[in-house]
PDB file of C-alpha atoms and ligand atoms in Angstrom:
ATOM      1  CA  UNK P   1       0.000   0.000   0.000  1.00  0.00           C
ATOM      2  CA  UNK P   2       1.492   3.111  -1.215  1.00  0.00           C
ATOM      3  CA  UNK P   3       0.199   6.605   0.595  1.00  0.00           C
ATOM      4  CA  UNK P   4       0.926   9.983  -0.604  1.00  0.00           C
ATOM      5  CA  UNK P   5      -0.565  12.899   0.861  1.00  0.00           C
ATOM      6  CA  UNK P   6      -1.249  15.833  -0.680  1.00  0.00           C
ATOM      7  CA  UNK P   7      -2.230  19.482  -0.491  1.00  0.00           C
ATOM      8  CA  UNK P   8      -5.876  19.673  -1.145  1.00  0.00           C
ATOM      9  CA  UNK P   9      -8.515  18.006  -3.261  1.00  0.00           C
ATOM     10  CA  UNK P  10      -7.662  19.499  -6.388  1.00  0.00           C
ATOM     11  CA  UNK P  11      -4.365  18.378  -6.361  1.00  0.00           C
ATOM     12  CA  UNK P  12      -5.856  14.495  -5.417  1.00  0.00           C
ATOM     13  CA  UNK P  13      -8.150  14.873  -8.491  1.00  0.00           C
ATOM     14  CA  UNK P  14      -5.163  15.469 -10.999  1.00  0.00           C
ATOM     15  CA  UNK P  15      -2.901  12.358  -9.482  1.00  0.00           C
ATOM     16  CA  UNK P  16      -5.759  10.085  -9.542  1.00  0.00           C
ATOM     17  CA  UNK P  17      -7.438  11.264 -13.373  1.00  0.00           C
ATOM     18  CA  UNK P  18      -3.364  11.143 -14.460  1.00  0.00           C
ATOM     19  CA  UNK P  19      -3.472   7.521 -13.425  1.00  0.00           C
ATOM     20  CA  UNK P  20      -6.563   6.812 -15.714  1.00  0.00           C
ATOM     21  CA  UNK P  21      -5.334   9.291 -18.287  1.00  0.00           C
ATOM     22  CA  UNK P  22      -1.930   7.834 -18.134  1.00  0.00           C
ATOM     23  CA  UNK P  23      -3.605   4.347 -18.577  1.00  0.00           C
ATOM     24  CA  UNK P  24      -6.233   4.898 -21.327  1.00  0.00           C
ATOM     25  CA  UNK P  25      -2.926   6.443 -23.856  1.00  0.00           C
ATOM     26  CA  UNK P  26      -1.462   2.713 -23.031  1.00  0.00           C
ATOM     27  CA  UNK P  27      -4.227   0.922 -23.262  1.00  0.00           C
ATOM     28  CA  UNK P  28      -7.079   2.225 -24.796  1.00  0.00           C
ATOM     29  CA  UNK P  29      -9.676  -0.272 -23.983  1.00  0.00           C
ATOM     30  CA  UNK P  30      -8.956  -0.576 -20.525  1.00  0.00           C
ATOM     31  CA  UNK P  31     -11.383  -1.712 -18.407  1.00  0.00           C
ATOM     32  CA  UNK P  32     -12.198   0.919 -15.449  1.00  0.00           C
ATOM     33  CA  UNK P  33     -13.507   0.669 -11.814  1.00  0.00           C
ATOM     34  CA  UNK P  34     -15.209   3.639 -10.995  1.00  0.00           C
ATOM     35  CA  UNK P  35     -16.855   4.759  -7.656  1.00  0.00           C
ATOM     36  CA  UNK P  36     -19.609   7.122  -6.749  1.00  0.00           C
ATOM     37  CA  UNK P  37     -19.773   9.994  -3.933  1.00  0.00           C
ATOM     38  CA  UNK P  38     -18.586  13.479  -3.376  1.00  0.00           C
ATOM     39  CA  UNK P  39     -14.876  12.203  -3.126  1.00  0.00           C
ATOM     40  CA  UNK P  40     -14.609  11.596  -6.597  1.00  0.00           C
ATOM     41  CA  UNK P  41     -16.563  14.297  -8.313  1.00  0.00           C
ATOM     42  CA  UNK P  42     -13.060  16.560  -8.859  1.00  0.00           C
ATOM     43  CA  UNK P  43     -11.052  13.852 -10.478  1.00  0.00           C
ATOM     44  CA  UNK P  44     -14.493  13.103 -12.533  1.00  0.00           C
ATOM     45  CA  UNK P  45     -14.166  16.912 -13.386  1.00  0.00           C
ATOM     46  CA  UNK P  46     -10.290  16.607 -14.311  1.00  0.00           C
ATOM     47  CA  UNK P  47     -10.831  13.691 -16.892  1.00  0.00           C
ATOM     48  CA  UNK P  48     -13.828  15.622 -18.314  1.00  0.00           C
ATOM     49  CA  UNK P  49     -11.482  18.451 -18.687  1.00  0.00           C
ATOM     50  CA  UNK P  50      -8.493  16.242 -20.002  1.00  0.00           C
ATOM     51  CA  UNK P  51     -10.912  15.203 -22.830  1.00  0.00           C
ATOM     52  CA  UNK P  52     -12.189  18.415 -23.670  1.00  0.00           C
ATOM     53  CA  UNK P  53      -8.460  19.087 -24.298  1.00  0.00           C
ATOM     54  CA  UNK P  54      -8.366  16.025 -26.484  1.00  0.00           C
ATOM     55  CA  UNK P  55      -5.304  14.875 -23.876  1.00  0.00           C
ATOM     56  CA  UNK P  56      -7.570  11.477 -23.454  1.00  0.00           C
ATOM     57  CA  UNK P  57     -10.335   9.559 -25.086  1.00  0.00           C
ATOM     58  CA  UNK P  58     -13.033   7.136 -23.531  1.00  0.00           C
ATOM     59  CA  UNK P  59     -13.998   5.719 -27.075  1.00  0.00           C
ATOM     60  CA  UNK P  60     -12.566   2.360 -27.034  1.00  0.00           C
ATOM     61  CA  UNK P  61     -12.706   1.920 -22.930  1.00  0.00           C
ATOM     62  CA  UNK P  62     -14.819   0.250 -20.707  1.00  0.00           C
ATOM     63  CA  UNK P  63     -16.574   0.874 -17.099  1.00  0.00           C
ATOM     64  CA  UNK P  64     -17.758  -1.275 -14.661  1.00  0.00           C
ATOM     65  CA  UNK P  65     -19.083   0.689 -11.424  1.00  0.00           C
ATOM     66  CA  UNK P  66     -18.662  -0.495  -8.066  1.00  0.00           C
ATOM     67  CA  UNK P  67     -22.642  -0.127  -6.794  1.00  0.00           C
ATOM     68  CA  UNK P  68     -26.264   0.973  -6.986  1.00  0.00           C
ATOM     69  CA  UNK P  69     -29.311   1.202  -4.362  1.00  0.00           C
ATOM     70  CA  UNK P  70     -31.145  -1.476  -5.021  1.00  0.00           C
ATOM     71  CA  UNK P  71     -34.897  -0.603  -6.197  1.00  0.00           C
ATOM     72  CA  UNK P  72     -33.707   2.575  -7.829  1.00  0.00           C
ATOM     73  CA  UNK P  73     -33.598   2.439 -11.498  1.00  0.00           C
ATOM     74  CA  UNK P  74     -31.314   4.629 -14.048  1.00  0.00           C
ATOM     75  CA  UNK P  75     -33.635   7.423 -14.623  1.00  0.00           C
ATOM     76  CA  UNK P  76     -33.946   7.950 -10.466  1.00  0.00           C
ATOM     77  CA  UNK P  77     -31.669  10.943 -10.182  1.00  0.00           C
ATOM     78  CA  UNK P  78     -30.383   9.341  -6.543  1.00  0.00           C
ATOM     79  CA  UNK P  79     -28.991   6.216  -8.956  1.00  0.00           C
ATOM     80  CA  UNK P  80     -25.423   5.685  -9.118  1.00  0.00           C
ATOM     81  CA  UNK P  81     -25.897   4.830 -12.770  1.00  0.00           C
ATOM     82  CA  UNK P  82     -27.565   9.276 -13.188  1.00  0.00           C
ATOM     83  CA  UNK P  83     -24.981  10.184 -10.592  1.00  0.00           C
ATOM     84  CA  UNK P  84     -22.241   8.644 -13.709  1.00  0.00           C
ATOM     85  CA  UNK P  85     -23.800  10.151 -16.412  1.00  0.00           C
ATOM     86  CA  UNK P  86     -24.727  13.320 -14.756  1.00  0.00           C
ATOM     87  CA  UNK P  87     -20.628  13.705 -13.465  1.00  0.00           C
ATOM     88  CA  UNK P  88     -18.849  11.983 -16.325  1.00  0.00           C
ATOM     89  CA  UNK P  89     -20.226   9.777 -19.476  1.00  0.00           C
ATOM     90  CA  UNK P  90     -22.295  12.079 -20.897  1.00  0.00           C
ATOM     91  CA  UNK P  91     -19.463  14.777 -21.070  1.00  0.00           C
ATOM     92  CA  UNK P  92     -17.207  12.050 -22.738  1.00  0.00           C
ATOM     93  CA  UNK P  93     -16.764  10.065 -25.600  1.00  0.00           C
ATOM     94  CA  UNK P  94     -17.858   6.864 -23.538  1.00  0.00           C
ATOM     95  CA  UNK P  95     -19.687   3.925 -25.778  1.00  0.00           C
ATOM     96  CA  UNK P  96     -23.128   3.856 -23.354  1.00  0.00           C
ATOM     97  CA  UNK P  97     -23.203   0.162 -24.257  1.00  0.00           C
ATOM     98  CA  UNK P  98     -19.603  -0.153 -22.845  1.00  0.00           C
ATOM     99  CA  UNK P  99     -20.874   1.448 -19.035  1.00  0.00           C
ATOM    100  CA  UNK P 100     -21.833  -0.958 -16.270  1.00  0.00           C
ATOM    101  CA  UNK P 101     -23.682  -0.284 -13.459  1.00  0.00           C
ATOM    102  CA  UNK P 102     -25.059  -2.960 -11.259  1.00  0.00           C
ATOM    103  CA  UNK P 103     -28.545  -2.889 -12.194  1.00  0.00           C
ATOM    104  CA  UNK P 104     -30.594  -2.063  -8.669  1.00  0.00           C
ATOM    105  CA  UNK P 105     -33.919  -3.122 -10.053  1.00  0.00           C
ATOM    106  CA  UNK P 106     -33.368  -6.425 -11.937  1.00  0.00           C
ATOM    107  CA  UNK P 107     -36.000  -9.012 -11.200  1.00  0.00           C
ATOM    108  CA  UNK P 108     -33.328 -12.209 -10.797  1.00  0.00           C
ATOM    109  CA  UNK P 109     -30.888  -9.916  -8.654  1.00  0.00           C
ATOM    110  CA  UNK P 110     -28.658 -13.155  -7.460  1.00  0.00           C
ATOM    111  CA  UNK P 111     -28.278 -13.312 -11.171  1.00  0.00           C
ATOM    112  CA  UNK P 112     -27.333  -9.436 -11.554  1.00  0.00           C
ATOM    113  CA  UNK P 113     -24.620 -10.398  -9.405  1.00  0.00           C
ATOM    114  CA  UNK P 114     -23.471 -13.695 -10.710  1.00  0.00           C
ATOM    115  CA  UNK P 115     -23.816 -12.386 -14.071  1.00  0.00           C
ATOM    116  CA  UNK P 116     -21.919  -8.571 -13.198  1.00  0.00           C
ATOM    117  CA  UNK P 117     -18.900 -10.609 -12.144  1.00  0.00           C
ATOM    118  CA  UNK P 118     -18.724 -12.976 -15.042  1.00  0.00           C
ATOM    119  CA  UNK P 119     -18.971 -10.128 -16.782  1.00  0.00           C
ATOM    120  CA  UNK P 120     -15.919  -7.777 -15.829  1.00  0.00           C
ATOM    121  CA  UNK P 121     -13.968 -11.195 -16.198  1.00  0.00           C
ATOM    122  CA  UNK P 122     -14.679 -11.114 -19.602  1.00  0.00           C
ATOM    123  CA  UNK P 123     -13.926  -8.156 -20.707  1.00  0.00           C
ATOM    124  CA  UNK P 124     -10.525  -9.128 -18.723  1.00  0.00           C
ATOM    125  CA  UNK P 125     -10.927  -7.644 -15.687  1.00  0.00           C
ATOM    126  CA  UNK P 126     -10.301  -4.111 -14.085  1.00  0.00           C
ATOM    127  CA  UNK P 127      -7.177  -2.234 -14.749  1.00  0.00           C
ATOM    128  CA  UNK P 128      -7.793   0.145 -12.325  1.00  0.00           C
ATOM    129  CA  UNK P 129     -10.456   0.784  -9.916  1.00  0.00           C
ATOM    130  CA  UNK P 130     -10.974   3.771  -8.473  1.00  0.00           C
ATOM    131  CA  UNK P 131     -12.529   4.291  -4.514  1.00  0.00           C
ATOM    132  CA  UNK P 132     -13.983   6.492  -2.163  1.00  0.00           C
ATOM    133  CA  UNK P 133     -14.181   5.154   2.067  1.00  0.00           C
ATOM    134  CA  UNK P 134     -16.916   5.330   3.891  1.00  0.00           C
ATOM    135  CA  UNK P 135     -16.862   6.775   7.749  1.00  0.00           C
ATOM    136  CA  UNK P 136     -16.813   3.314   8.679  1.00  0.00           C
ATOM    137  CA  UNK P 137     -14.207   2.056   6.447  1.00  0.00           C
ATOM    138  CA  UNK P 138     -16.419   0.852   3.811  1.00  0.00           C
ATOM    139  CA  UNK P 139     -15.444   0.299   0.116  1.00  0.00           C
ATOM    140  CA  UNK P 140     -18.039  -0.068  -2.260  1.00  0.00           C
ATOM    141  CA  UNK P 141     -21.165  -0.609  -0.090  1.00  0.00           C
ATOM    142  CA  UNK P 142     -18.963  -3.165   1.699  1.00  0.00           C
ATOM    143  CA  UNK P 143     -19.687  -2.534   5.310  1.00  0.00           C
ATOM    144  CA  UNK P 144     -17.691  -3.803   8.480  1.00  0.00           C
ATOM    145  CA  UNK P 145     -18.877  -7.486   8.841  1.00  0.00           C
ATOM    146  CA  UNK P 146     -17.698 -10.643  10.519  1.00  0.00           C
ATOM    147  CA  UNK P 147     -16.224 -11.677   7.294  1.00  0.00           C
ATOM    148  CA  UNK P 148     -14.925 -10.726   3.656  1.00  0.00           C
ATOM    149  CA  UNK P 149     -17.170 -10.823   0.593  1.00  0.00           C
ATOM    150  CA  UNK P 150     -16.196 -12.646  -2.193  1.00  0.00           C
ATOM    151  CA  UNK P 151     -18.129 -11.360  -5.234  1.00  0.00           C
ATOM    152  CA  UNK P 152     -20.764  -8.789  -6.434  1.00  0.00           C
ATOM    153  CA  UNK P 153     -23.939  -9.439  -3.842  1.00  0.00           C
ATOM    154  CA  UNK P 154     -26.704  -7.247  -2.114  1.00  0.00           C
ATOM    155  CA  UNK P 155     -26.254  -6.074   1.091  1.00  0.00           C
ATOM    156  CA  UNK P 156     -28.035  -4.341   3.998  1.00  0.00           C
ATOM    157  CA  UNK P 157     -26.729  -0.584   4.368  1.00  0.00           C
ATOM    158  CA  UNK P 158     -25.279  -0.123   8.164  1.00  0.00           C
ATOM    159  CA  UNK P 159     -27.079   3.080  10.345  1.00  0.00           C
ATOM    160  CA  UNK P 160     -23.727   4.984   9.773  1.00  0.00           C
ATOM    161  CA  UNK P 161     -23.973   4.663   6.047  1.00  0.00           C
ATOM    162  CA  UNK P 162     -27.160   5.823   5.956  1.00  0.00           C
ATOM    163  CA  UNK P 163     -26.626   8.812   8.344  1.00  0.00           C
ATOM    164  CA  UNK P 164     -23.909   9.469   5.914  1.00  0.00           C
ATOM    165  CA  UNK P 165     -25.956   9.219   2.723  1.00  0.00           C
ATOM    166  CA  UNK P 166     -29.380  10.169   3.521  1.00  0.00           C
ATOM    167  CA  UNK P 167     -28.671  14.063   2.732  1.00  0.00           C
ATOM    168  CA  UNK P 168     -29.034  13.069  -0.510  1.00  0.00           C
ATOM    169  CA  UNK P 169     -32.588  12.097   0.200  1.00  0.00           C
ATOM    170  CA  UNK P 170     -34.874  14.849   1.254  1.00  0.00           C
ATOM    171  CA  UNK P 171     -37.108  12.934   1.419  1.00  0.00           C
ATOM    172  CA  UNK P 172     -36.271  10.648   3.635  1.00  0.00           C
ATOM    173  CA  UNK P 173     -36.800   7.807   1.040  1.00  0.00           C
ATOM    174  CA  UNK P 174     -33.230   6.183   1.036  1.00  0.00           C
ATOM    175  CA  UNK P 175     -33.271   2.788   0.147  1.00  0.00           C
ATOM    176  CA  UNK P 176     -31.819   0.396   2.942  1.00  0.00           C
ATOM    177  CA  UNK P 177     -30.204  -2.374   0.811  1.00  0.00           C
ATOM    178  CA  UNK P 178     -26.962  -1.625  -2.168  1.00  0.00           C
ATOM    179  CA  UNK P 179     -25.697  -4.507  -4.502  1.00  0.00           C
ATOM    180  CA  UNK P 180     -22.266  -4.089  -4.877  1.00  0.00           C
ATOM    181  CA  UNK P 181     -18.868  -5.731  -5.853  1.00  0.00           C
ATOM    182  CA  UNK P 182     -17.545  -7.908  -3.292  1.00  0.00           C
ATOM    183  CA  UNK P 183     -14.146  -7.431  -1.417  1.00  0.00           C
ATOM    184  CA  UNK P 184     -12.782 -10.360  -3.799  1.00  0.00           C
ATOM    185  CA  UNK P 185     -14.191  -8.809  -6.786  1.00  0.00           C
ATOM    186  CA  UNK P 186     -12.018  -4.942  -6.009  1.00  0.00           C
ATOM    187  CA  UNK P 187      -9.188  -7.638  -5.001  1.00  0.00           C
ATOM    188  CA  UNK P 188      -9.175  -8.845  -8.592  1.00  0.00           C
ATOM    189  CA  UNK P 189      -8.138  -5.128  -9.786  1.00  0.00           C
ATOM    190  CA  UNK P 190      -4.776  -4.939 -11.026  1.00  0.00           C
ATOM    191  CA  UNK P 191      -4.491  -1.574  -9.485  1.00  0.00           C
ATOM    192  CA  UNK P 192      -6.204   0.062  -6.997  1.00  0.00           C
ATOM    193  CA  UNK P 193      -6.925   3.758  -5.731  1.00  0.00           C
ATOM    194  CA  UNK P 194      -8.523   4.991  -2.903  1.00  0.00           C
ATOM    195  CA  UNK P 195      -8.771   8.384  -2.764  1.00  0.00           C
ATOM    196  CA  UNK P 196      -9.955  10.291   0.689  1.00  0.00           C
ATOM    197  CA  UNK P 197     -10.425  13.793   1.609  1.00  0.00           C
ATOM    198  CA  UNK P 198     -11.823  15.723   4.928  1.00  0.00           C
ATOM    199  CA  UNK P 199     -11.848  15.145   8.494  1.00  0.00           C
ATOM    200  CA  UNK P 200     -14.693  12.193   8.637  1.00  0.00           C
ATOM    201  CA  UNK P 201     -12.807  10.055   7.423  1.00  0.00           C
ATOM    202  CA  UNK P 202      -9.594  10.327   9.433  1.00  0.00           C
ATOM    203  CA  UNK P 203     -10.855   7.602  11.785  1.00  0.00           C
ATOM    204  CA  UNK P 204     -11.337   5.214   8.877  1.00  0.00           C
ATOM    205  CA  UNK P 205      -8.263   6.223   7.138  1.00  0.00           C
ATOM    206  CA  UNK P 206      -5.731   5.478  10.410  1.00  0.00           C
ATOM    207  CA  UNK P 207      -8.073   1.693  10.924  1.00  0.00           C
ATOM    208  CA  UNK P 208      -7.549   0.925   6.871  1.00  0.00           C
ATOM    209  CA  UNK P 209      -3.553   1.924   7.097  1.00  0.00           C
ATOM    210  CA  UNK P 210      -2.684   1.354  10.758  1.00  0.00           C
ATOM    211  CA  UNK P 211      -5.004  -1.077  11.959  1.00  0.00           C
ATOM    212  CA  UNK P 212      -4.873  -5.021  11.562  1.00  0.00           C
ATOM    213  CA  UNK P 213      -6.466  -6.064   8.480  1.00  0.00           C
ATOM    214  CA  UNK P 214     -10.175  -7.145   9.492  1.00  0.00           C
ATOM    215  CA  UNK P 215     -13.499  -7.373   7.800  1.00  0.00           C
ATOM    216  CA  UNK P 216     -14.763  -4.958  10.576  1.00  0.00           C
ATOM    217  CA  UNK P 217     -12.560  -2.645   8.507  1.00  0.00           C
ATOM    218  CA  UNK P 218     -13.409  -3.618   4.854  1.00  0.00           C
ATOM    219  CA  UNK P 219     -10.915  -1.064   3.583  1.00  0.00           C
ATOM    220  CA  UNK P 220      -8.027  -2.903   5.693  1.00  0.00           C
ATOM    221  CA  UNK P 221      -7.989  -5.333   3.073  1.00  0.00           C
ATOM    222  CA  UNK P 222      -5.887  -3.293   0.470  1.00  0.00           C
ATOM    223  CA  UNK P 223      -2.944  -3.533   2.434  1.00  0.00           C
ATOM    224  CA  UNK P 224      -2.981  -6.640   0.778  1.00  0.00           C
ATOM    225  CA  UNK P 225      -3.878  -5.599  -2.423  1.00  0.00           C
ATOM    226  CA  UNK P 226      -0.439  -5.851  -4.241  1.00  0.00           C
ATOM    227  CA  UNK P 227      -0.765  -2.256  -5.943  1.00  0.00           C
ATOM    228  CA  UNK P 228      -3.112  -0.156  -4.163  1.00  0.00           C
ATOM    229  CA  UNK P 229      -2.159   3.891  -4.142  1.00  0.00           C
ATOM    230  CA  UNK P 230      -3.872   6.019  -1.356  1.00  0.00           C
ATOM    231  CA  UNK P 231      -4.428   9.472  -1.932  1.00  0.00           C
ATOM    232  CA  UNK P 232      -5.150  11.626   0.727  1.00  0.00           C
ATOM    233  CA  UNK P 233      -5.712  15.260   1.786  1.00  0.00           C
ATOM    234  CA  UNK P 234      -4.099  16.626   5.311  1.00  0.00           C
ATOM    235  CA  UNK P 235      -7.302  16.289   6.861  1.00  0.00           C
ATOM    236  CA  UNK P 236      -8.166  12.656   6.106  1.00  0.00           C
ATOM    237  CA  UNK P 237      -4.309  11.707   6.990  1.00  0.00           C
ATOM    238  CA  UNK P 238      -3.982  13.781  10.331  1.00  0.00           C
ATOM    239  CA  UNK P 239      -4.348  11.002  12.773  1.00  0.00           C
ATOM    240  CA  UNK P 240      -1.662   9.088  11.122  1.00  0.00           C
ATOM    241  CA  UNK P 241       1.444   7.939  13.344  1.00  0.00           C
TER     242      UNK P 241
HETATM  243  C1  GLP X   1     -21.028   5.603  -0.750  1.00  0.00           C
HETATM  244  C2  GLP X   1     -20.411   4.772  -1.872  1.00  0.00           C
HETATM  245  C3  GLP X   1     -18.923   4.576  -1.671  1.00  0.00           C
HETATM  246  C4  GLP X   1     -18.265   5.897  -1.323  1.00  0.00           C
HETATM  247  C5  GLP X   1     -18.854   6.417  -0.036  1.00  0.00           C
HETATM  248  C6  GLP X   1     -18.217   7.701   0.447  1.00  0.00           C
HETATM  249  O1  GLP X   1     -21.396   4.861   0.345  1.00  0.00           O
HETATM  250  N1  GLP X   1     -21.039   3.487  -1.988  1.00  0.00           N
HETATM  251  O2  GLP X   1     -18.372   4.026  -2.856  1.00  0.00           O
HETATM  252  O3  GLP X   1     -16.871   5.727  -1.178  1.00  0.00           O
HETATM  253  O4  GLP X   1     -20.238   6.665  -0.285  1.00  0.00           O
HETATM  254  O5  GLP X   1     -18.750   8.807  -0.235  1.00  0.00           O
HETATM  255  P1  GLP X   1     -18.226  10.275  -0.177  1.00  0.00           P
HETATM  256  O6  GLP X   1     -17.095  10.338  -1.151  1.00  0.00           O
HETATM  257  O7  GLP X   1     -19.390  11.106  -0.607  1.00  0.00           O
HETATM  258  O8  GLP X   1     -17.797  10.544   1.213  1.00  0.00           O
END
């Protein structure tokens, strides 16, 4: 586990969308992880900008994103799948038919998930997957448990997760259950970053670096990840040793 800590967000967004930028020249169809939240929203921002500068292209890649609510479908504007087009694809020269998103309303969802693995391991697998942490040290919407998760699955969403989430529902109609990839399914990225920013998640940065590695941490688990990059602000690395 590499960790490099920098400045401020900005400077985060331009390390981590150089990564992808960096890749996609190599490798044009690369195969790419990509995570919701407010974390990544600058280094979605960067890559949009690195296209409209025609320093990368999307045309050839492909995405596979790491989760959706289940029971929300692409057109709800709370729906990791709007949250991707709204912040990236529909700014770039992404193939639509080329985008994954778990699909949160499918009516066999144990197949969603069977099939969403078998899937990425067709197209050869992630070449780098990108991720926020939750307060609690959750990747994906894999919360602190008793054990690991292998592959993609539906989950229940802990209190803290949706404490931490349910701003974006006025409402108050936040769905309680995510299907997401599995621990063993981000372990199967060749590369991994994990980018964190802000106070909150200080707490969950120091238990996924410092700590021992334990599914009541499911971030810990990158430390055996055998390329994983964290990127952090000041504020998410200040209770570092
Ligand atoms: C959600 C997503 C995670 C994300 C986390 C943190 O729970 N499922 O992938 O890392 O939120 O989000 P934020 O970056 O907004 O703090």
């Amino acid at each position: 586990m590499r960790v490099i800590i920098l400045e401020s967000a900005a400077d985060i967004a331009v390390q981590a969308g150089n990564i992808f930028v960096e890749l996609l020249k190599e490798k044009p169809d690369a195969v790419l992880g990509l995570a919701t939240g407010a974390t990544p929203v600058p280094t979605y921002k960067y890559l949009i900008d690195c296209y409209n500068k025609g320093k990368v292209s999307f045309k050839d890649a492909v995405s596979f994103n790491l989760d959706e609510y289940i029971g929300l479908n692409k057109e709800h504007p709370n729906s990791y799948y709007f949250f991707m087009m709204d912040m990236l694809f529909s700014h770039v020269n992404m193939r639509k038919d080329m985008i994954h998103v778990p699909n949160g309303v499918a009516e066999d969802i144990e197949k969603e998930c069977r099939d969403y693995d078998a899937l990425i391991e067709q197209f050869g697998g992630i070449d780098v997957q990108l991720l926020g942490i939750g307060t609690n040290g959750h990747i994906g919407f894999n919360e602190p448990s008793d054990a690991f998760s292998e592959g993609t699955y539906v989950t229940d969403l802990t209190k803290s997760t949706i404490e931490s989430n349910k701003i974006y529902f006025p409402n108050g109609d936040m769905p309680t259950k995510a299907i997401t990839m599995g621990i063993g399914s981000i372990m199967k990225a060749k590369k991994v970053i994990l980018i964190s920013t802000g106070h909150s998640k200080a707490k969950a940065i120091k238990a996924m670096i410092e700590g021992e590695v334990t599914p009541s941490c499911p971030a810990s688990i990158l430390q055996k990840h055998s390329d994983a990059v964290i990127f952090l602000d000041r504020d998410a690395a200040s209770l570092l040793a």
